[in-house]
PDB file of C-alpha atoms in Angstrom:
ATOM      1  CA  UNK A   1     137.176  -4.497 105.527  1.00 56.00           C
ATOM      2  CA  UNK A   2     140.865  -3.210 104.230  1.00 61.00           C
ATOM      3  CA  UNK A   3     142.115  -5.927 101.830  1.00 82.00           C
ATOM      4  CA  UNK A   4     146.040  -4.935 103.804  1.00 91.00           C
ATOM      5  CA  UNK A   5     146.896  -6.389 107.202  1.00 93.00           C
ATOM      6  CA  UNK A   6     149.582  -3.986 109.296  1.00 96.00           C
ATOM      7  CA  UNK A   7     150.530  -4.432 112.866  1.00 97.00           C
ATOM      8  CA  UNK A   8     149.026  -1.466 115.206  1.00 96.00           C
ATOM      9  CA  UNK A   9     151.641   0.097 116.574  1.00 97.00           C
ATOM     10  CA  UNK A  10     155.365   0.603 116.393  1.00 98.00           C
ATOM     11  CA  UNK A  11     158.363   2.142 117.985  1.00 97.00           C
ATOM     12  CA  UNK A  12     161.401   3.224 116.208  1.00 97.00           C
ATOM     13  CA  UNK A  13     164.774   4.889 117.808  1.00 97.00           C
ATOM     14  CA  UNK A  14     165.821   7.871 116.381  1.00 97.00           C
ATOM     15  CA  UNK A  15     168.440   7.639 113.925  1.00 97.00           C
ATOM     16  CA  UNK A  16     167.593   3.930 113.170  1.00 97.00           C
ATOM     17  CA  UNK A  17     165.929   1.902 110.581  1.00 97.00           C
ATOM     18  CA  UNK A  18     162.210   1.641 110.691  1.00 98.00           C
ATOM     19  CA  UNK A  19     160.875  -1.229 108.931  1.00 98.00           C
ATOM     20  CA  UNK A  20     156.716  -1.249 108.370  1.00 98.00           C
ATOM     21  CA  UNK A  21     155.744  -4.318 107.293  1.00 98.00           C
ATOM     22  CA  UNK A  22     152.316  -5.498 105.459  1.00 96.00           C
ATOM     23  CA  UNK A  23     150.406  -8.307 104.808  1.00 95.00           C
ATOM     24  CA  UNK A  24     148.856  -7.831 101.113  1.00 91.00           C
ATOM     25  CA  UNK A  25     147.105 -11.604 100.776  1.00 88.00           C
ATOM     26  CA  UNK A  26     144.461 -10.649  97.850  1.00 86.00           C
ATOM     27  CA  UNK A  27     146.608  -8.296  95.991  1.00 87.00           C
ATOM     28  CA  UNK A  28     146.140  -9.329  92.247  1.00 83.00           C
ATOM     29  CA  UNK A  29     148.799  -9.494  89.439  1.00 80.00           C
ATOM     30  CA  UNK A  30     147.904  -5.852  88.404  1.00 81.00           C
ATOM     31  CA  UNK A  31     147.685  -4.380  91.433  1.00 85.00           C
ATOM     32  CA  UNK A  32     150.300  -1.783  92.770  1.00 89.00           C
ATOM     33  CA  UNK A  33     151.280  -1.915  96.525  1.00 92.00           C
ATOM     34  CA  UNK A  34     150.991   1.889  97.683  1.00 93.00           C
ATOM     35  CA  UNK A  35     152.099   3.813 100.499  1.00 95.00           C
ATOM     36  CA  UNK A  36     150.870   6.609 102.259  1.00 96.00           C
ATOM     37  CA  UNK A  37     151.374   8.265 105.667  1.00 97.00           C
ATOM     38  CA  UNK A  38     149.086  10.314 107.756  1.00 96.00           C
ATOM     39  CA  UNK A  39     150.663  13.186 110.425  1.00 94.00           C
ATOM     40  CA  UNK A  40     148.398  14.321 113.156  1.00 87.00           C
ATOM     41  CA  UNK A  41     145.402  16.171 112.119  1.00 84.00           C
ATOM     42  CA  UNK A  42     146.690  16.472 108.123  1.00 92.00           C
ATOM     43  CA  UNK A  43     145.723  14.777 104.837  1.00 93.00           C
ATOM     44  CA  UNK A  44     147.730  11.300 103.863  1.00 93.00           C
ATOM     45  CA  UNK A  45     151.340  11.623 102.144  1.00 95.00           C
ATOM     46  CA  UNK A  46     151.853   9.509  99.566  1.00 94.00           C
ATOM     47  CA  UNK A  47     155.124   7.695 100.190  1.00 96.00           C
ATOM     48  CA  UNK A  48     156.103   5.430  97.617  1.00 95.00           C
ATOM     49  CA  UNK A  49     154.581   2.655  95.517  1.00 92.00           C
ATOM     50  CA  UNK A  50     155.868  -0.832  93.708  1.00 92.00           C
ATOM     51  CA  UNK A  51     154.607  -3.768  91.605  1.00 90.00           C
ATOM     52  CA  UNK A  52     157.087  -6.423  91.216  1.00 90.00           C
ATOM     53  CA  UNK A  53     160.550  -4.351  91.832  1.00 88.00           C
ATOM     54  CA  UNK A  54     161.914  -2.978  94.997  1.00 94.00           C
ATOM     55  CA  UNK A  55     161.707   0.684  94.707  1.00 95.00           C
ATOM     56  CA  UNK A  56     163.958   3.983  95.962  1.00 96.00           C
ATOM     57  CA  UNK A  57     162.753   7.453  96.142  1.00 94.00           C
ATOM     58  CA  UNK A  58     164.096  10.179  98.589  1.00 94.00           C
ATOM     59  CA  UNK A  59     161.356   9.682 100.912  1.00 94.00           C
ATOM     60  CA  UNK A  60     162.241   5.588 101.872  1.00 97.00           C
ATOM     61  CA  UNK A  61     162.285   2.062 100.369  1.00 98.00           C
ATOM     62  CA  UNK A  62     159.810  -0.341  99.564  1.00 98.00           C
ATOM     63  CA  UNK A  63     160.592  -4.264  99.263  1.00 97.00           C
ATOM     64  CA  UNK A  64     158.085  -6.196  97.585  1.00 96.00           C
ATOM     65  CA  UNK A  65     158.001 -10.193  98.316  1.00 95.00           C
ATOM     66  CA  UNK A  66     158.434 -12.442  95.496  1.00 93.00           C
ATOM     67  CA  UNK A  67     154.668 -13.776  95.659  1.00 92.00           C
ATOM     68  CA  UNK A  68     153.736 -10.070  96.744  1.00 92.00           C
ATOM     69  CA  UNK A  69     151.963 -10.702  99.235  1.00 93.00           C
ATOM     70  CA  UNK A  70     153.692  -8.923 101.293  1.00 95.00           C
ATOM     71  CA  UNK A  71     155.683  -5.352 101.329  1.00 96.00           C
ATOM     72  CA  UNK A  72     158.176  -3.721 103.976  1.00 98.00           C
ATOM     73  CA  UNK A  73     158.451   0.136 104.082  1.00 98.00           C
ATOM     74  CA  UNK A  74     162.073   1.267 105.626  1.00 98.00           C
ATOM     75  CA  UNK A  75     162.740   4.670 106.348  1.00 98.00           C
ATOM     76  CA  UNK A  76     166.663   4.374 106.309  1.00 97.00           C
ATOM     77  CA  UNK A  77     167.261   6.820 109.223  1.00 96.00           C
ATOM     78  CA  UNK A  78     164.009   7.942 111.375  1.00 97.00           C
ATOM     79  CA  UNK A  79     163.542  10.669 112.560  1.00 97.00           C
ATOM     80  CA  UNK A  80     161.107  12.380 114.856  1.00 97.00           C
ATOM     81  CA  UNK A  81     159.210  14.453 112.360  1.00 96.00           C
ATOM     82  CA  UNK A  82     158.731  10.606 110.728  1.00 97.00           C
ATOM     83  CA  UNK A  83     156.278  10.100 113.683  1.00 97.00           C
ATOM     84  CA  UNK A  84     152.709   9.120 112.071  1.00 97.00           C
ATOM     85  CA  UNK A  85     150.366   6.365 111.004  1.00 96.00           C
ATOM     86  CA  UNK A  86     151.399   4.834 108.015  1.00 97.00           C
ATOM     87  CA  UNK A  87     149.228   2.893 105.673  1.00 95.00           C
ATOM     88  CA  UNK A  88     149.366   0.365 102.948  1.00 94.00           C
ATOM     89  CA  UNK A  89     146.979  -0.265 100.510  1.00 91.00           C
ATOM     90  CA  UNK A  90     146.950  -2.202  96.897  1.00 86.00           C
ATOM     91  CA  UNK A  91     144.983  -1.501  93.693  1.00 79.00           C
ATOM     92  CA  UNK A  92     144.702  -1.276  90.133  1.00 67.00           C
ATOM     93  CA  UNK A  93     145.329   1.676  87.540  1.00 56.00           C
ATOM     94  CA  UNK A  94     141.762   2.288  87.851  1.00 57.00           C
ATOM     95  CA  UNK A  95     140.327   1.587  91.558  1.00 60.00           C
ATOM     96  CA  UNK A  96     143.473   2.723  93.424  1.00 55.00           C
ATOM     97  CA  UNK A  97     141.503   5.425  95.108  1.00 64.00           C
ATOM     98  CA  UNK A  98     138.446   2.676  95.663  1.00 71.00           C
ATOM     99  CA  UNK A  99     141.077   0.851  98.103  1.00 71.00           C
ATOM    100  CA  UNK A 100     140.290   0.056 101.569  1.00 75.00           C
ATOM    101  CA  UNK A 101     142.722   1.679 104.471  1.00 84.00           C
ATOM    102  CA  UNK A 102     142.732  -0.232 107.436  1.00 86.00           C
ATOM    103  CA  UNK A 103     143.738   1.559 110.761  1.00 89.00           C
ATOM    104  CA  UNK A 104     147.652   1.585 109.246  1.00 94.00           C
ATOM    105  CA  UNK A 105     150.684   1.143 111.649  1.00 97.00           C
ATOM    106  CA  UNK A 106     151.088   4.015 114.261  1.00 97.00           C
ATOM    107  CA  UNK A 107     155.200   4.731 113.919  1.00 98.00           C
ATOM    108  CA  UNK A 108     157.097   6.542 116.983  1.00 98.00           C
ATOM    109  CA  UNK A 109     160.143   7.552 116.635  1.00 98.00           C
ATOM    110  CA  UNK A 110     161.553   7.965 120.012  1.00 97.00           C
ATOM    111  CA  UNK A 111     164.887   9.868 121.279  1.00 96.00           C
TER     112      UNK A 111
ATOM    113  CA  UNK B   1     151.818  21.753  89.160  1.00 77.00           C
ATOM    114  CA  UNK B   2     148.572  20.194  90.331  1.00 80.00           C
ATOM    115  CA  UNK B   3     147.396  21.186  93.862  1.00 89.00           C
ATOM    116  CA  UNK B   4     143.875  20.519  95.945  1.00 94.00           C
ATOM    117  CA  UNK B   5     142.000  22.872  98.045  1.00 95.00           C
ATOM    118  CA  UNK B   6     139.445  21.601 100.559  1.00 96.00           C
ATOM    119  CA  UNK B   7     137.316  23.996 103.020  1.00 95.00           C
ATOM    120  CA  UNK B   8     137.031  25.009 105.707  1.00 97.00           C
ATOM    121  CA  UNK B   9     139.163  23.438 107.478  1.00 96.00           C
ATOM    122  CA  UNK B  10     136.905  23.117 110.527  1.00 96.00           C
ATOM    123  CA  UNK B  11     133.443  23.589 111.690  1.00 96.00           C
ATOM    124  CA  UNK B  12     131.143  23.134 114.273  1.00 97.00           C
ATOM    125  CA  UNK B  13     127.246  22.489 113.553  1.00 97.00           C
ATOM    126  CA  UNK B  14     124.267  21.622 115.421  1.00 98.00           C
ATOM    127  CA  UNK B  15     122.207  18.459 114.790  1.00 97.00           C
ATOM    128  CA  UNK B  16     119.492  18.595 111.655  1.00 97.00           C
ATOM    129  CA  UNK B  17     121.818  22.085 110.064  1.00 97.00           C
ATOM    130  CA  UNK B  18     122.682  21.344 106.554  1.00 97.00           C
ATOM    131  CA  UNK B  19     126.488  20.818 105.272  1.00 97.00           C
ATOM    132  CA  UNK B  20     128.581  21.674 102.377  1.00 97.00           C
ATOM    133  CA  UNK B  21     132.315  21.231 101.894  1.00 98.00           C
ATOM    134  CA  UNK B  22     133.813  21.624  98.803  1.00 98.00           C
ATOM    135  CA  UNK B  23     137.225  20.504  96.908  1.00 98.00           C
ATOM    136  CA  UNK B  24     138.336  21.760  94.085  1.00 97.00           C
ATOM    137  CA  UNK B  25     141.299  20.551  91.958  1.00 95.00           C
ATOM    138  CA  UNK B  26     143.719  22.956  90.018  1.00 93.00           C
ATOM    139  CA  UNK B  27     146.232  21.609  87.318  1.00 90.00           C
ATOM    140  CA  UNK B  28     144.624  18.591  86.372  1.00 87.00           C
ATOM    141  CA  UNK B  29     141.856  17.904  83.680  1.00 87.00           C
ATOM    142  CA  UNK B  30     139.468  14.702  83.602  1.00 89.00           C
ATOM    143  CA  UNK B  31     140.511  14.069  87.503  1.00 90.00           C
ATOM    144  CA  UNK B  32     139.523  10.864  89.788  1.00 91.00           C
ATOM    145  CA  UNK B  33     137.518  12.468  92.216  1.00 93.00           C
ATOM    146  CA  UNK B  34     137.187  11.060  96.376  1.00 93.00           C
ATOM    147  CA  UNK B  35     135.555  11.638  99.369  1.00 94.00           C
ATOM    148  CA  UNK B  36     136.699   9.794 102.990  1.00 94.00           C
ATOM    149  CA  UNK B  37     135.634   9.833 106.175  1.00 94.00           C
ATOM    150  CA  UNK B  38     137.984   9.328 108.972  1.00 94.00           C
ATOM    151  CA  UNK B  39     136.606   8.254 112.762  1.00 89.00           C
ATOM    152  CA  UNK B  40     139.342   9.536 115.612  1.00 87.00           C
ATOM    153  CA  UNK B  41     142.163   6.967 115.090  1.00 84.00           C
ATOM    154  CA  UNK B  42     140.807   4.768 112.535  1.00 88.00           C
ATOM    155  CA  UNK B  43     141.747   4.399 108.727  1.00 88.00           C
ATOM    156  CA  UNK B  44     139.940   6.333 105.901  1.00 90.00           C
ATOM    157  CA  UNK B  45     136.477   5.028 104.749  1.00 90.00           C
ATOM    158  CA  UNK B  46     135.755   5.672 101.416  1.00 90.00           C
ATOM    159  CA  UNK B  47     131.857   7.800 100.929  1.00 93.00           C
ATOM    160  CA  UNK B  48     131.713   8.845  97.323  1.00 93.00           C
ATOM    161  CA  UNK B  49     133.974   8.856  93.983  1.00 90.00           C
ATOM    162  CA  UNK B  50     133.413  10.720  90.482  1.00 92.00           C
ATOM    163  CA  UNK B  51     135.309   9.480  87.318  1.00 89.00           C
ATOM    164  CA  UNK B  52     133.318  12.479  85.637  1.00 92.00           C
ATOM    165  CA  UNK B  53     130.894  15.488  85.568  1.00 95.00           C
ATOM    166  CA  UNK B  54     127.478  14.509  87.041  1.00 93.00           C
ATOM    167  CA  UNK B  55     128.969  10.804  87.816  1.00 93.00           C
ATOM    168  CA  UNK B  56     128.691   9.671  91.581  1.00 93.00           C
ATOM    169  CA  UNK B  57     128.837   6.579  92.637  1.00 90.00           C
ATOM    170  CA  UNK B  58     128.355   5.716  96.395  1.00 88.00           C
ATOM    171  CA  UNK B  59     130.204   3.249  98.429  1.00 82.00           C
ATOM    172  CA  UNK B  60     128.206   2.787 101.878  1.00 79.00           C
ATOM    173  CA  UNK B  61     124.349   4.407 102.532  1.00 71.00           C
ATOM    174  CA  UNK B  62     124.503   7.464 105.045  1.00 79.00           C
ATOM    175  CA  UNK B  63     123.279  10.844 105.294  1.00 89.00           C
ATOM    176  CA  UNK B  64     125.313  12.580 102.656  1.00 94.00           C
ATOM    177  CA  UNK B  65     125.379  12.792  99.150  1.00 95.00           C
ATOM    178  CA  UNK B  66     127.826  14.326  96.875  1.00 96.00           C
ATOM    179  CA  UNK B  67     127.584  16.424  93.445  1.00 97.00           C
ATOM    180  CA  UNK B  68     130.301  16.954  91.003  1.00 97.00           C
ATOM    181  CA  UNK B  69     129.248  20.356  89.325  1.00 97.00           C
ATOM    182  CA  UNK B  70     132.495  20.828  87.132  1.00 96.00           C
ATOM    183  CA  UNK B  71     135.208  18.613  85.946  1.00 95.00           C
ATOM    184  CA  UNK B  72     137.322  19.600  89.252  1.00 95.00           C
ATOM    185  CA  UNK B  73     134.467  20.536  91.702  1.00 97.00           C
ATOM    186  CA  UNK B  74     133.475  17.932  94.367  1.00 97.00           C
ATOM    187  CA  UNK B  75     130.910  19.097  96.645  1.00 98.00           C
ATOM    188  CA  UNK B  76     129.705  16.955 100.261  1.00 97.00           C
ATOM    189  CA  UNK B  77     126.663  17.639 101.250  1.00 97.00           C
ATOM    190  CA  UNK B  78     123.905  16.525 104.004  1.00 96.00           C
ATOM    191  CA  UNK B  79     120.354  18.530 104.142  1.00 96.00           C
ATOM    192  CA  UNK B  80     120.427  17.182 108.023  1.00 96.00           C
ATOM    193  CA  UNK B  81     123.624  16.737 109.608  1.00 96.00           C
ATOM    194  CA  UNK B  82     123.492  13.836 112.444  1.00 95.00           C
ATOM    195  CA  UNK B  83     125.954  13.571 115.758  1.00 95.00           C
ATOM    196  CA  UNK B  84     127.446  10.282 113.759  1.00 92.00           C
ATOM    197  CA  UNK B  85     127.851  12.301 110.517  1.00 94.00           C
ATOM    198  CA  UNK B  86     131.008  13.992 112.830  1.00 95.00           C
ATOM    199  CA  UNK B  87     134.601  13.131 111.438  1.00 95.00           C
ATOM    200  CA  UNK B  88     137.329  14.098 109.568  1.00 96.00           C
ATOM    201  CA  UNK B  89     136.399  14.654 106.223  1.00 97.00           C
ATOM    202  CA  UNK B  90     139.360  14.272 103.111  1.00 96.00           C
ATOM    203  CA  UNK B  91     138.829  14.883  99.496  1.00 97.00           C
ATOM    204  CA  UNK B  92     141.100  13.073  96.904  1.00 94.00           C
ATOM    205  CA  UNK B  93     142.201  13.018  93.192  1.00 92.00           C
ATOM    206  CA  UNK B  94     144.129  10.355  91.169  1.00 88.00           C
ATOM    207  CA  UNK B  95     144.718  10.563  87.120  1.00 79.00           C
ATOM    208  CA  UNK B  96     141.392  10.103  85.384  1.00 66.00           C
ATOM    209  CA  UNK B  97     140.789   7.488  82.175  1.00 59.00           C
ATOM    210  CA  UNK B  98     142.723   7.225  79.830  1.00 55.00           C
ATOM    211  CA  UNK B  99     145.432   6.071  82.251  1.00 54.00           C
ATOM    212  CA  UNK B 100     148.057   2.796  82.836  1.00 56.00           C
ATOM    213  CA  UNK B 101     150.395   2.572  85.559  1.00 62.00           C
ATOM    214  CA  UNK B 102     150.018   3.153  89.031  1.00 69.00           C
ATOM    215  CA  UNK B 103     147.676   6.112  90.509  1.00 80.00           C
ATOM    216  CA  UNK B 104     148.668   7.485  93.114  1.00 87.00           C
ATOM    217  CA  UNK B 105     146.057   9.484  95.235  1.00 90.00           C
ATOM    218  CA  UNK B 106     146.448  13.180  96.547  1.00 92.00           C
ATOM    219  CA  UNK B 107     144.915  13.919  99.830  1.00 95.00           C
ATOM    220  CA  UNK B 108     143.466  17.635 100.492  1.00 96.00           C
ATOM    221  CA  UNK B 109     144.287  18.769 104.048  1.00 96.00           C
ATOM    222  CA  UNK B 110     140.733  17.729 105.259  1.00 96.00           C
ATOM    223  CA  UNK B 111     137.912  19.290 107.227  1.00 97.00           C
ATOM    224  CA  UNK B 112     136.933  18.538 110.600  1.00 97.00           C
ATOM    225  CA  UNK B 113     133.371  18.143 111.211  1.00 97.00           C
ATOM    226  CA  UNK B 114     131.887  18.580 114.765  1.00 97.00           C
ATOM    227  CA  UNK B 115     128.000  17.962 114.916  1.00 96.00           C
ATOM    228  CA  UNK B 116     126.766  19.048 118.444  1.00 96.00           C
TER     229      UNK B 116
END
């Protein structure tokens, strides 16, 4: 069972804010929160990851929860290429590839 | 720069045929090694990792085993391919040991099994 909760599905205007959110309630004190997102019929991109800080990169934003045990990924403006299932996932230095993905959060990004 | 290769990309065999794919991992030494399995519109389930040559270490009993013949060589393999055994196949690396920080993992661009 994926250690991360996300919700299904979710639809996004283009042009807007999309906000992911993610439920991370056995993440330990080690453990980075990752992101990663999956296009049709392709490999996962890795998005972004965090411990403690909220983090920046060119790609979106990640907001880490003071108990982090939960994260929010916002991609500032979407737009329709940002259509895909995005997952979450937590881990160590050391068993970040021995995480569980759940079924992620299918994004639209509608006109 | 460090990039993964993953073939082929797609194939189509029939029930008890054996299988190989293969990964192989270019500006890297010492990688993480990964093998998933992805079901149509479900999340990745991890098979097999390698922190090493000749290590393998399996996360859930199936039909497949996997070999790690150099340090960034990852082989799948079945000797009789089953209709469940169809899927979407990704092989991943992350920084081996030594290592501190985060890891981040990078996907190859998968193959898709069909078993008919």
């Amino acid at each position: 069972d994926a250690k991360t909760t996300q919700p299904p599905s979710m639809d996004c205007a283009e042009g807007r804010a999309a906000n992911l959110p993610c439920n991370h309630s056995t993440i330990s004190g080690n453990e980075y929160v990752y992101w990663y997102r999956q296009i049709h019929s392709q490999g996962p991109q890795y998005i972004i990851h965090g411990l403690k800080n909220n983090e920046t990169n060119e790609m979106a934003s990640l907001i880490i929860t003071e108990d982090r045990k939960s994260s929010t990924l916002i991609l500032p403006h979407a737009t329709l290429r940002d259509t895909a299932v995005y997952y979450c996932i937590d881990g160590g230095d050391t068993n970040a590839g021995k995480s569980t993905f759940g079924d992620g959060t299918t994004l639209t990004v509608k006109p | 720069s460090q990039t993964i290769h993953q073939w082929p990309a797609t194939l189509v065999q029939p029930v008890g045929s054996p299988l190989s794919l293969e990964c192989t991992v270019e500006g890297t030494s010492n990688p993480n090694l990964y093998w998933y399995r992805q079901a149509a519109g479900r999340g990745l389930q991890l098979l097999f990792y390698s922190v090493g040559i000749g290590q393998i270490s399996s996360e859930v009993p199936q039909n497949l085993s996997a070999s790690r013949p150099q340090d960034r060589q990852f082989i799948l393999s079945s000797k009789k391919l089953l209709l469940s055994d169809s899927g979407f196949y990704l092989c991943a690396w992350t920084g081996g040991a030594p290592f501190s920080g985060a890891n981040v993992l990078t996907f190859g661009a998968g193959s898709r099994l069909t078993v008919l």
